Amino acid sequence: MYIPITVDHIARVEGKGGIEIVTSDEGVKEVKLNIIEGPRFFEAITIGKKLEEALAIYPRVCSFCSASHKLTALEAAEKAIGFTPRPEIQDLRELLYMGDTIESHALHLYLLVLPDYLGYSNPLAMVDKYKKEIEYAMALKNVGSKIMDYLGSRAIHQENVVLGGFGKLPTKAQFEELRRELKEALPLAEYTVELFSKLEQYEEVTDDEMVHMAVKPRNDVYGIYGDYIKVSDGFEFPVEDYKKHIVEKVVEHSFAKHSFYKGKPFMVGAISRIVNNADLLYGKAKELYTQYKDLLRYNNCFANNFAQAIELVYFIEKSIDIIDDTLAKWPVKERDEVELKDGFGVSITEAPRGLLVYALEVKDGRVNYADIITPTAMNLAIMERHVRMMAENHWQDDPERLKLLAEMTVRAYDPCISCSVHVVRL
Amino acid sequence: MENEKVRIGFYALTSCYGCQLQFAMMDEILHLLDKAEIECWFMVERDSDEDREVDIAFIEGSVSTQEEVELVKKIREKAKIVVAVGACATQGGVQSWGKDKELSELWKTVYGDAHVKFEPKMAEPVEKYIKVDYKLYGCPPEKKDFLYALGTFLVGSWPEDIDYPVCVECRLRGNPCILIEKGEPCLGPVTVAGCDARCPGFNVACIGCRGAVGYDVAWFDSLALEFKKKGLTKEEILERMKIFNAHNPKLEEMVNKIFEEGE
């Protein structure tokens, strides 16, 4: 008789999920990612509500990427009402988005992933021996948080982003302070690349059929906003067509749905962005990408960790550039008037964990239809396949070892489980 | 608790994990380590166990599944002090905004006819199921809320509740009044202070994330009257106040009063 190998509550991820692996004499019979986080019905509760109020609650889908939710919902809403923000406001929103990504990547890499590789059960226990790493993690996290504090009102659930612009912009002195701190953080990000280049990439999860999806960045510069989605098989589609190419299904063991492209699982996230858009990187990140190209493997989900490290460098550099541009145009007007016309808008952006979809219909100033698909919901199907691959190679190992490897596979995706649960009209 | 380490548990129900993230992101947490033992905190500790006894249990999230009902009961049995953390645990969270609709309707909107093997419930505050000793308000709570509560617990004392609204802090900061001067539906007058009027400081009206001021002095009625004068309908007022107060037993009664009495 075989007892299933279960992880009831996967640690060091955002949200509540479990892993269940059932084996027999022949090998692995069943692998399930159980998503047990309760449902929150975000689309359903905002339908019929005033647009501004709905926009205030969408970031609450998730704390690790609340700014991404806020900004994506906002872009969908502004498209719906036919408003286009001025380019300098658009840039500052991208800067806020980068603060989110810098913080999120730093927390994921150092506090959630690194302990596994260094043999610790939690990051706080690493302080004695790896003081420098913990300090770097906190410093990188802090610079991302500060961008969000100044531009978004706080690091979690930003209120200072509104239809038409911002409630209030940071002062010139605050921008200069951010610039200085970003400069100081850059070497720490480069150290992160070096550190993660030395970690093992698990060969067992080599999936040559892996397909990656990412935004095709606007203005041909690696970034998070775009109007088309690029697939690593060469296909491209406008964001408005997302429903034709990202097909969601409900599965019984999860409050979150699974997503498919051409009937198959696909991946989104930092590695997917690099696979599709590496040629649009610039600066130090481009150099590091060229140097470490071999580690950025399209067919191994563990490469996602390393891709995040490269992005840390890139987003810090790009943040500095946006601040320089902003200061060159100073003073910048914080907000334009908007008119709540009826309409429908789709925005797909690159959240720290990958593609985030918001589709909103506005009628009489209220949300008439809402559809949200989160990166983790898109990744769940392929994540489950890769946990299975890991299990197939290690099912005869010590169960504790298998559990750890299965968890590490999940953690490589940096899942945001709260995010994935909520969801879409069928 | 004097010479031994304080045993801490951080538990998540249905939420965005923001309260835990706020807690984990405090640089001060590193100084706390000498004084505390983490028995359960899945977001950072792989060796977590919900069955262990703790001195202080922090609970984040709303009760939204049958499993979570059982979990909060278990936490109560194992913990000396239970702290409900954040808008979900204290007020049910934004997911309670849809409380006026049937759960089956919400389910159908999102999941259609699909079947999932877990049993969902309408989101509720922790207090609905167990006795809560202390509450930390906010979505998320401020870092200083955590530090104040922990600091007082660690010296064997008890933190005080804040019994005045956001308006007090807003006035102290010298912000223009968003409600009076700009006519926006700011919930500052009825919302528990402690955020240093964060949102009004950015020219954004308060949406009430820290919940209504306690001690039966949440002036839902006088604020509703003010909103009514500015042209908001009863439904609009209720919607706005319910973003974070859908479970407040006084809300509807007090707002209704304003509209029943007429002009």
XYZ file of C-alpha atoms in Angstrom:
689
model
C 0.000 0.000 0.000
C 1.230 3.458 -0.852
C 0.476 6.443 1.292
C 0.091 9.624 -0.764
C 2.844 12.143 -0.286
C 1.168 15.362 0.709
C 2.181 18.867 1.533
C -0.943 20.290 3.169
C 0.145 23.883 3.066
C 3.022 24.882 0.807
C 5.232 27.209 2.802
C 6.941 30.327 1.531
C 4.465 31.136 -1.192
C 1.693 33.696 -1.217
C -1.639 32.065 -0.419
C -2.808 28.636 0.593
C -2.133 25.605 -1.578
C -1.125 21.990 -1.170
C 0.540 19.223 -3.167
C -0.690 15.657 -3.393
C 1.414 12.927 -5.051
C 0.053 9.388 -5.324
C 2.455 6.605 -6.316
C 2.199 2.834 -6.975
C 4.696 0.075 -7.857
C 4.927 1.411 -11.379
C 5.555 5.022 -10.463
C 3.601 8.225 -10.118
C -0.148 7.820 -10.510
C -1.472 11.215 -9.681
C -0.174 14.698 -8.958
C -2.432 17.504 -7.838
C -1.923 21.070 -6.769
C -4.752 21.681 -4.343
C -5.696 25.317 -4.177
C -7.532 25.634 -0.884
C -7.577 29.380 -0.441
C -11.228 30.403 -0.143
C -12.981 32.152 -3.018
C -13.345 35.922 -2.944
C -15.471 36.535 -6.053
C -13.791 39.800 -7.034
C -15.513 40.084 -10.402
C -18.911 39.254 -8.989
C -18.761 41.701 -6.070
C -17.684 44.638 -8.226
C -20.340 44.236 -10.888
C -22.854 47.058 -10.535
C -20.508 49.086 -8.338
C -19.156 52.577 -9.078
C -16.032 52.416 -11.194
C -13.830 54.422 -8.791
C -14.867 52.264 -5.856
C -14.268 49.041 -7.773
C -10.823 50.342 -8.744
C -10.086 50.897 -5.066
C -10.727 47.270 -4.249
C -9.133 45.425 -7.209
C -5.601 45.736 -5.752
C -6.910 43.743 -2.790
C -6.867 40.631 -4.958
C -3.242 40.322 -3.892
C -0.724 42.019 -1.646
C 2.503 40.967 -3.366
C 1.391 42.581 -6.597
C -1.294 45.039 -5.512
C 0.193 47.825 -7.646
C -0.007 45.560 -10.704
C -3.691 44.920 -10.069
C -4.341 48.601 -9.502
C -2.552 49.708 -12.656
C -3.926 46.994 -14.906
C -7.493 47.568 -13.736
C -6.953 51.287 -14.192
C -5.679 50.904 -17.749
C -8.635 48.662 -18.640
C -11.000 51.238 -17.093
C -9.395 54.166 -18.902
C -9.544 52.280 -22.193
C -13.212 51.560 -21.495
C -14.056 55.228 -20.944
C -11.874 56.306 -23.867
C -9.212 58.162 -21.911
C -5.481 58.064 -22.679
C -3.135 59.350 -19.975
C -0.349 61.764 -20.915
C 2.998 60.031 -21.644
C 4.672 61.398 -18.503
C 1.839 60.013 -16.348
C 2.116 56.704 -18.183
C 5.863 56.629 -17.408
C 5.300 57.346 -13.725
C 2.739 54.569 -13.540
C 5.339 52.266 -15.056
C 7.782 53.463 -12.380
C 5.260 52.550 -9.676
C 4.825 49.168 -11.363
C 8.602 48.678 -11.249
C 8.653 49.442 -7.539
C 6.204 46.568 -7.158
C 8.325 44.225 -9.272
C 11.597 45.153 -7.538
C 10.069 44.524 -4.124
C 8.335 41.341 -5.205
C 11.411 39.818 -6.897
C 13.661 40.688 -3.937
C 11.263 39.075 -1.458
C 10.768 36.020 -3.618
C 14.422 35.388 -4.363
C 15.909 36.001 -0.935
C 13.166 35.176 1.532
C 11.136 32.504 -0.256
C 13.582 30.700 -2.581
C 17.066 31.046 -1.110
C 16.422 29.212 2.188
C 15.783 25.968 0.257
C 19.156 26.149 -1.464
C 21.021 27.043 1.708
C 19.276 24.381 3.795
C 17.064 26.529 6.004
C 13.374 26.221 6.798
C 12.912 29.994 7.043
C 14.820 33.095 5.961
C 15.059 34.598 9.439
C 17.177 31.660 10.585
C 19.735 32.618 7.923
C 20.591 35.893 9.647
C 23.601 34.615 11.605
C 25.432 33.059 8.685
C 24.044 35.050 5.766
C 23.714 38.494 7.256
C 24.802 40.226 4.056
C 22.178 38.445 1.965
C 19.383 39.305 4.385
C 20.537 42.912 4.473
C 20.607 43.037 0.681
C 17.135 41.535 0.541
C 15.801 44.167 2.934
C 17.574 47.003 1.093
C 16.264 45.921 -2.326
C 12.790 45.404 -0.898
C 12.962 48.838 0.742
C 13.801 50.679 -2.457
C 10.861 49.013 -4.231
C 8.605 49.822 -1.278
C 9.719 53.432 -1.224
C 8.802 53.900 -4.885
C 5.351 52.556 -4.004
C 5.103 54.710 -0.863
C 5.875 57.883 -2.796
C 3.916 57.153 -5.964
C 1.215 54.854 -4.695
C 0.645 56.030 -1.078
C 1.970 52.771 0.378
C 3.655 49.486 -0.511
C 0.465 47.434 -0.202
C -2.895 48.506 -1.668
C -2.030 51.806 -3.284
C -4.720 54.483 -3.237
C -2.761 57.282 -4.892
C -3.469 56.166 -8.452
C -6.736 57.420 -9.830
C -8.551 57.762 -13.131
C -6.724 60.467 -15.048
C -3.436 60.332 -13.173
C -2.351 60.484 -9.550
C -3.921 62.060 -6.454
C -0.599 63.711 -5.684
C 2.886 63.359 -7.161
C 6.083 63.096 -5.134
C 8.123 66.273 -4.735
C 11.263 66.879 -6.759
C 13.308 66.166 -3.624
C 11.532 62.829 -3.198
C 12.303 61.846 -6.784
C 15.948 62.750 -6.193
C 15.963 60.669 -3.034
C 14.508 57.703 -4.952
C 17.125 58.136 -7.657
C 19.953 58.107 -5.101
C 18.627 54.998 -3.386
C 18.112 53.187 -6.685
C 21.751 53.925 -7.598
C 22.807 52.441 -4.269
C 20.655 49.374 -4.844
C 22.076 48.604 -8.287
C 25.233 46.807 -7.069
C 23.061 44.730 -4.711
C 20.952 43.630 -7.668
C 24.098 42.714 -9.586
C 25.241 40.674 -6.599
C 21.863 38.895 -6.709
C 22.554 37.799 -10.287
C 25.946 36.454 -9.265
C 24.471 34.644 -6.248
C 21.673 33.014 -8.222
C 23.962 32.051 -11.100
C 25.539 29.564 -8.703
C 22.330 27.792 -7.678
C 21.472 24.430 -9.123
C 18.900 24.343 -11.923
C 17.003 21.116 -11.606
C 17.525 19.098 -14.808
C 14.590 16.838 -13.965
C 12.194 19.516 -15.066
C 13.321 19.850 -18.652
C 10.237 20.370 -20.745
C 11.017 20.898 -24.403
C 7.342 21.473 -25.198
C 7.197 24.504 -22.945
C 5.487 27.534 -24.482
C 5.982 31.026 -23.029
C 3.623 33.968 -23.236
C 4.517 37.599 -22.554
C 3.459 41.103 -23.449
C 5.079 42.583 -26.564
C 6.389 45.752 -24.906
C 5.250 49.167 -26.120
C 7.867 51.420 -27.743
C 10.166 48.441 -28.300
C 11.759 48.719 -24.878
C 11.593 45.824 -22.376
C 8.781 46.758 -20.003
C 5.405 45.887 -18.609
C 2.824 47.590 -20.801
C 1.881 46.397 -24.285
C -0.969 46.056 -26.751
C -0.036 42.649 -28.163
C 0.803 39.314 -26.606
C 3.752 37.390 -27.939
C 3.937 33.607 -27.760
C 7.254 31.768 -27.988
C 5.881 29.655 -30.856
C 5.933 32.798 -32.990
C 2.251 33.705 -32.705
C 1.090 37.179 -31.719
C -2.346 38.463 -30.844
C -3.878 41.795 -29.765
C -4.764 41.932 -26.063
C -8.465 42.307 -26.935
C -8.406 38.729 -28.306
C -7.205 37.177 -25.051
C -10.251 34.995 -24.581
C -9.600 33.170 -27.845
C -6.077 32.213 -26.853
C -6.119 31.916 -23.061
C -8.830 29.391 -22.337
C -9.815 28.785 -18.716
C -11.287 25.616 -17.217
C -12.526 24.817 -13.715
C -10.862 21.804 -12.076
C -12.335 20.020 -9.114
C -9.396 20.215 -6.728
C -8.969 23.963 -6.884
C -10.800 27.213 -6.231
C -8.618 28.596 -9.027
C -9.076 27.726 -12.671
C -6.468 26.310 -15.058
C -5.525 28.021 -18.332
C -4.641 26.622 -21.740
C -3.236 27.916 -25.037
C -4.019 25.797 -28.097
C -5.247 23.146 -25.667
C -1.970 22.973 -23.780
C -0.502 24.460 -20.615
C 1.830 27.448 -21.012
C 4.073 29.540 -18.798
C 4.159 33.242 -17.918
C 6.617 35.158 -15.706
C 10.132 36.569 -15.702
C 11.613 33.730 -17.753
C 8.773 34.010 -20.273
C 9.466 37.733 -20.640
C 13.151 37.068 -21.225
C 12.482 34.233 -23.676
C 10.213 36.491 -25.738
C 11.817 39.910 -25.289
C 15.502 39.596 -24.365
C 16.481 41.565 -27.450
C 14.691 44.589 -25.941
C 16.817 44.673 -22.766
C 19.480 47.356 -22.458
C 22.263 48.534 -20.153
C 23.866 46.396 -17.476
C 20.998 43.898 -17.601
C 21.693 43.307 -21.298
C 25.362 42.615 -20.509
C 24.437 40.195 -17.741
C 21.908 38.513 -19.990
C 24.582 37.960 -22.643
C 27.013 36.665 -20.042
C 24.552 34.205 -18.488
C 22.449 33.267 -21.508
C 23.005 29.541 -20.892
C 21.280 29.734 -17.520
C 18.170 31.365 -18.944
C 16.774 28.136 -20.309
C 13.370 28.263 -21.891
C 12.639 24.624 -21.053
C 13.225 24.689 -17.304
C 10.920 26.491 -14.895
C 13.754 26.860 -12.382
C 15.300 29.410 -14.764
C 12.519 31.743 -13.622
C 14.466 32.484 -10.431
C 17.517 33.566 -12.352
C 15.438 35.567 -14.806
C 14.009 37.524 -11.848
C 17.540 38.363 -10.730
C 18.367 39.779 -14.183
C 15.116 41.752 -14.082
C 16.016 43.258 -10.712
C 19.021 44.883 -12.367
C 16.987 45.939 -15.388
C 14.066 47.463 -13.508
C 16.355 49.410 -11.177
C 18.169 50.897 -14.172
C 14.941 51.658 -15.993
C 13.473 53.286 -12.868
C 16.461 55.634 -12.728
C 15.904 56.509 -16.396
C 12.220 57.288 -15.833
C 13.090 59.545 -12.894
C 15.668 61.372 -15.031
C 13.100 61.902 -17.789
C 10.524 63.099 -15.272
C 12.886 65.593 -13.691
C 13.839 66.875 -17.149
C 10.151 67.632 -17.818
C 9.457 69.052 -14.354
C 6.902 70.233 -13.234
C 4.551 67.422 -14.188
C 0.792 67.877 -13.800
C -0.592 65.074 -11.639
C -4.068 64.599 -13.016
C -6.399 65.292 -15.941
C -10.178 65.358 -15.830
C -11.913 62.235 -17.097
C -15.435 61.692 -18.292
C -17.076 58.370 -17.433
C -18.289 57.361 -20.896
C -19.680 53.905 -21.552
C -17.357 51.348 -23.107
C -15.276 48.208 -22.857
C -11.530 47.951 -22.276
C -8.945 45.206 -21.987
C -5.528 45.639 -20.410
C -2.877 42.964 -20.173
C 0.324 43.856 -18.372
C 3.365 42.085 -16.941
C 2.830 41.635 -13.203
C 5.925 40.374 -11.340
C 4.666 36.817 -11.892
C 3.559 37.227 -15.488
C 0.551 38.231 -17.552
C -2.314 39.882 -15.740
C -5.594 40.378 -17.591
C -8.315 42.870 -16.736
C -11.343 43.318 -18.965
C -13.880 45.873 -17.777
C -17.126 47.152 -19.198
C -18.329 50.496 -17.888
C -21.939 51.617 -18.110
C -23.389 54.744 -16.448
C -20.204 55.095 -14.406
C -20.503 51.592 -13.025
C -18.792 48.270 -13.691
C -21.101 46.280 -15.912
C -18.779 43.347 -16.589
C -15.430 42.328 -15.115
C -13.010 39.580 -16.004
C -9.662 39.050 -14.300
C -7.115 36.366 -15.114
C -4.013 36.295 -12.955
C -0.527 34.968 -13.759
C -0.769 32.162 -11.231
C -4.084 30.982 -12.649
C -2.357 30.823 -16.040
C 0.630 28.945 -14.620
C -1.253 26.372 -12.539
C -1.645 23.784 -15.298
C 2.013 23.814 -16.322
C 3.121 24.034 -12.694
C 1.225 20.830 -12.016
C 2.901 19.197 -15.037
C 6.357 20.157 -13.772
C 5.672 18.943 -10.237
C 4.695 15.672 -11.902
C 7.963 15.581 -13.857
C 9.901 16.180 -10.654
C 7.909 13.427 -8.909
C 8.482 10.975 -11.748
C 12.215 11.362 -11.300
C 12.197 11.193 -7.519
C 9.253 9.000 -6.498
C 11.537 6.373 -5.060
C 13.548 8.906 -3.045
C 13.022 9.670 0.590
C 9.535 11.278 0.790
C 10.927 14.308 2.616
C 13.351 14.941 -0.244
C 10.569 14.549 -2.797
C 8.363 16.932 -0.843
C 11.090 19.564 -0.799
C 11.791 19.204 -4.530
C 8.090 19.390 -5.343
C 7.733 22.527 -3.221
C 10.802 24.062 -4.838
C 9.259 23.461 -8.252
C 6.144 25.328 -7.164
C 8.202 28.109 -5.583
C 10.165 28.585 -8.821
C 6.908 29.870 -10.317
C 6.593 32.393 -7.487
C 2.899 31.590 -7.271
C 0.434 34.074 -5.914
C -2.310 31.768 -4.810
C -4.647 34.380 -3.326
C -4.439 36.100 -6.659
C -5.426 33.050 -8.602
C -8.613 32.528 -6.629
C -11.537 34.772 -7.376
C -12.302 34.753 -10.899
C -14.026 34.715 -14.234
C -17.435 34.457 -15.737
C -17.712 31.272 -17.783
C 6.693 34.981 29.587
C 9.699 36.686 31.148
C 12.689 34.506 30.480
C 11.303 32.221 27.861
C 10.781 33.151 24.259
C 7.302 34.218 23.286
C 5.701 31.672 20.978
C 4.085 33.310 17.982
C 1.780 31.934 15.324
C 0.662 33.769 12.197
C -2.277 32.092 10.498
C -3.961 32.889 7.200
C -7.591 32.457 6.346
C -8.926 33.798 3.037
C -7.090 36.995 2.230
C -4.525 38.687 0.027
C -1.708 37.887 2.501
C -1.037 41.621 2.815
C -1.107 41.783 6.617
C 1.520 39.058 6.862
C 3.519 40.710 4.139
C 3.429 43.991 6.031
C 4.615 42.156 9.158
C 7.351 40.289 7.280
C 8.559 43.459 5.594
C 9.319 45.297 8.825
C 13.057 45.669 9.274
C 12.308 45.643 12.999
C 11.341 42.000 12.759
C 15.012 41.066 12.857
C 15.307 42.582 16.329
C 12.313 40.661 17.515
C 13.825 37.284 16.785
C 15.757 37.003 20.042
C 12.539 37.349 21.952
C 10.221 35.188 19.884
C 9.823 31.668 18.598
C 7.828 31.181 15.406
C 5.673 28.094 15.842
C 3.545 28.576 12.789
C 3.856 31.028 9.930
C 3.586 29.309 6.588
C 4.508 32.372 4.580
C 8.072 32.302 5.906
C 8.570 29.063 7.858
C 8.526 25.635 6.227
C 8.573 23.944 9.615
C 5.191 25.376 10.579
C 2.527 23.517 12.476
C -0.981 24.735 13.167
C -1.334 22.281 16.045
C 1.336 23.823 18.257
C 0.474 25.913 21.318
C 1.309 29.610 21.089
C 1.305 32.672 23.316
C 0.121 35.048 20.597
C -1.888 34.008 17.568
C -2.211 36.541 14.769
C -5.038 35.665 12.396
C -5.292 37.256 8.979
C -8.173 36.768 6.564
C -11.898 36.234 6.623
C -13.581 32.941 7.441
C -14.639 31.809 3.956
C -14.704 28.009 3.975
C -15.942 25.364 6.400
C -12.298 24.307 6.885
C -11.473 27.802 8.103
C -14.238 27.623 10.715
C -12.529 24.555 12.163
C -9.121 26.212 11.930
C -10.068 29.315 13.936
C -11.606 27.138 16.644
C -8.385 25.155 16.850
C -6.277 28.322 17.031
C -8.435 29.620 19.885
C -7.849 26.435 21.858
C -4.082 26.568 21.385
C -3.477 30.290 21.889
C -3.324 32.505 24.971
C -3.950 35.739 23.062
C -5.826 35.847 19.766
C -5.305 38.928 17.609
C -7.490 39.482 14.548
C -5.308 41.262 12.012
C -6.526 43.507 9.228
C -9.798 44.328 7.539
C -10.613 40.719 6.562
C -10.211 39.256 10.047
C -11.808 42.184 11.863
C -14.562 43.181 9.404
C -14.827 40.398 6.825
C -12.761 42.238 4.220
C -13.680 43.653 0.836
C -14.971 40.220 -0.126
C -17.935 41.008 2.162
C -18.907 43.864 -0.156
C -21.009 41.355 -2.076
C -22.822 40.269 1.065
C -26.173 41.511 -0.217
C -26.069 38.953 -3.018
C -26.656 35.251 -2.442
C -23.526 33.116 -2.187
C -24.942 30.877 -4.912
C -25.311 33.882 -7.202
C -21.711 34.994 -6.592
C -20.548 31.454 -7.167
C -22.467 31.170 -10.408
C -21.117 34.477 -11.703
C -17.544 33.325 -11.209
C -17.522 29.549 -11.464
C -20.708 28.791 -13.428
C -22.066 25.319 -12.745
C -18.631 23.931 -11.964
C -18.133 21.762 -8.901
C -15.164 22.143 -6.532
C -14.611 19.691 -3.692
C -14.277 22.383 -0.971
C -17.214 24.113 0.663
C -17.259 27.902 0.269
C -19.017 30.292 2.656
C -19.806 33.989 2.557
C -16.816 35.829 4.054
C -17.145 36.628 7.759
C -14.992 38.223 10.464
C -13.134 35.898 12.847
C -15.137 37.186 15.802
C -18.225 35.537 14.394
C -16.782 32.156 15.419
C -14.359 32.688 18.308
C -13.532 35.198 21.021
C -10.967 37.698 19.751
C -8.786 39.420 22.354
C -7.445 42.285 20.291
C -7.890 43.727 16.802
C -5.428 45.368 14.461
C -7.321 47.447 11.915
C -6.377 48.395 8.376
C -6.025 47.023 4.903
C -3.233 46.423 5.681
C -2.509 47.588 9.256
C 0.323 50.087 9.597
C 3.706 48.799 10.728
C 3.408 50.850 13.895
C 0.153 49.023 14.726
C 2.104 45.755 14.811
C 4.987 47.248 16.763
C 2.737 48.834 19.351
C 0.689 45.688 19.912
C 3.684 43.370 20.033
C 5.668 45.737 22.214
C 2.947 45.949 24.804
C 2.293 42.183 24.743
C 5.996 41.500 25.211
C 6.157 43.578 28.380
C 3.046 41.871 29.696
C 0.791 44.854 29.085
C -2.146 45.497 26.822
C -2.472 47.893 23.856
C -5.229 50.499 23.913
C -7.834 50.833 21.206
C -7.960 53.997 19.129
C -11.277 55.716 19.729
C -11.079 58.724 17.430
C -11.515 59.024 13.650
C -9.152 59.643 10.733
C -10.370 63.273 10.620
C -8.394 64.020 13.765
C -5.124 63.003 12.140
C -6.090 64.680 8.883
C -6.632 68.004 10.682
C -3.332 67.603 12.514
C -1.561 67.178 9.171
C -3.238 70.323 7.899
C -4.780 68.671 4.834
C -7.634 70.433 3.058
C -10.919 68.649 3.807
C -11.834 66.369 0.940
C -15.413 66.036 2.173
C -16.237 69.668 2.887
C -14.005 71.499 0.419
C -14.045 69.075 -2.511
C -17.366 67.382 -1.905
C -16.008 63.844 -2.249
C -17.507 60.970 -0.221
C -14.678 60.686 2.316
C -15.211 58.139 5.099
C -12.618 59.762 7.365
C -15.255 60.990 9.872
C -16.348 57.465 10.835
C -13.135 55.506 10.332
C -10.698 54.442 13.050
C -7.550 56.588 13.001
C -3.985 55.337 13.138
C -2.972 55.678 9.484
C -1.990 59.336 9.873
C -4.704 60.122 7.323
C -2.649 58.401 4.667
C -5.083 58.594 1.743
C -6.461 62.111 2.331
C -2.787 63.144 2.547
C -2.587 62.127 -1.121
C -5.811 63.970 -2.041
C -7.691 60.680 -2.151
C -10.930 60.229 -0.174
C -10.847 57.646 2.652
C -12.635 54.392 1.808
C -12.782 53.261 5.421
C -10.315 50.366 5.464
C -9.694 50.620 9.206
C -13.351 50.037 10.015
C -15.821 52.160 11.922
C -14.898 53.833 15.204
C -16.139 51.659 18.057
C -17.871 52.440 21.348
C -21.147 52.960 19.481
C -20.076 56.351 18.261
C -19.667 55.547 14.576
C -21.556 58.464 13.190
C -22.887 56.660 10.146
C -26.055 58.702 10.463
C -24.572 62.187 10.529
C -22.127 61.318 7.741
C -24.986 59.824 5.717
C -26.872 63.092 6.184
C -23.866 65.016 4.887
C -23.580 62.693 1.877
C -27.310 63.033 1.264
C -26.982 66.816 1.183
C -24.307 66.397 -1.459
C -26.753 64.452 -3.613
C -25.838 60.831 -2.951
C -28.682 58.333 -2.901
C -29.225 55.905 -0.047
C -27.900 53.069 -2.196
C -24.754 54.992 -3.074
C -24.121 55.799 0.588
C -24.640 52.209 1.680
C -22.415 50.879 -1.087
C -19.569 53.134 -0.127
C -19.861 52.503 3.585
C -20.104 48.766 2.992
C -16.772 48.456 1.163
C -15.246 47.697 4.564
C -18.252 47.743 6.898
C -20.675 45.267 5.351
C -20.881 43.297 8.605
C -21.372 46.312 10.875
C -24.680 45.678 12.667
C -25.449 49.396 13.037
C -24.826 50.573 9.502
C -28.130 49.974 7.725
C -30.257 51.049 10.643
C -28.406 54.349 11.004
C -28.397 55.163 7.298
C -32.046 54.167 6.952
C -32.927 56.572 9.741
C -31.683 59.514 7.679
C -33.805 58.571 4.719
C -36.939 57.635 6.675
C -37.046 60.955 8.451
C -37.179 62.818 5.154
C -35.880 66.324 4.773
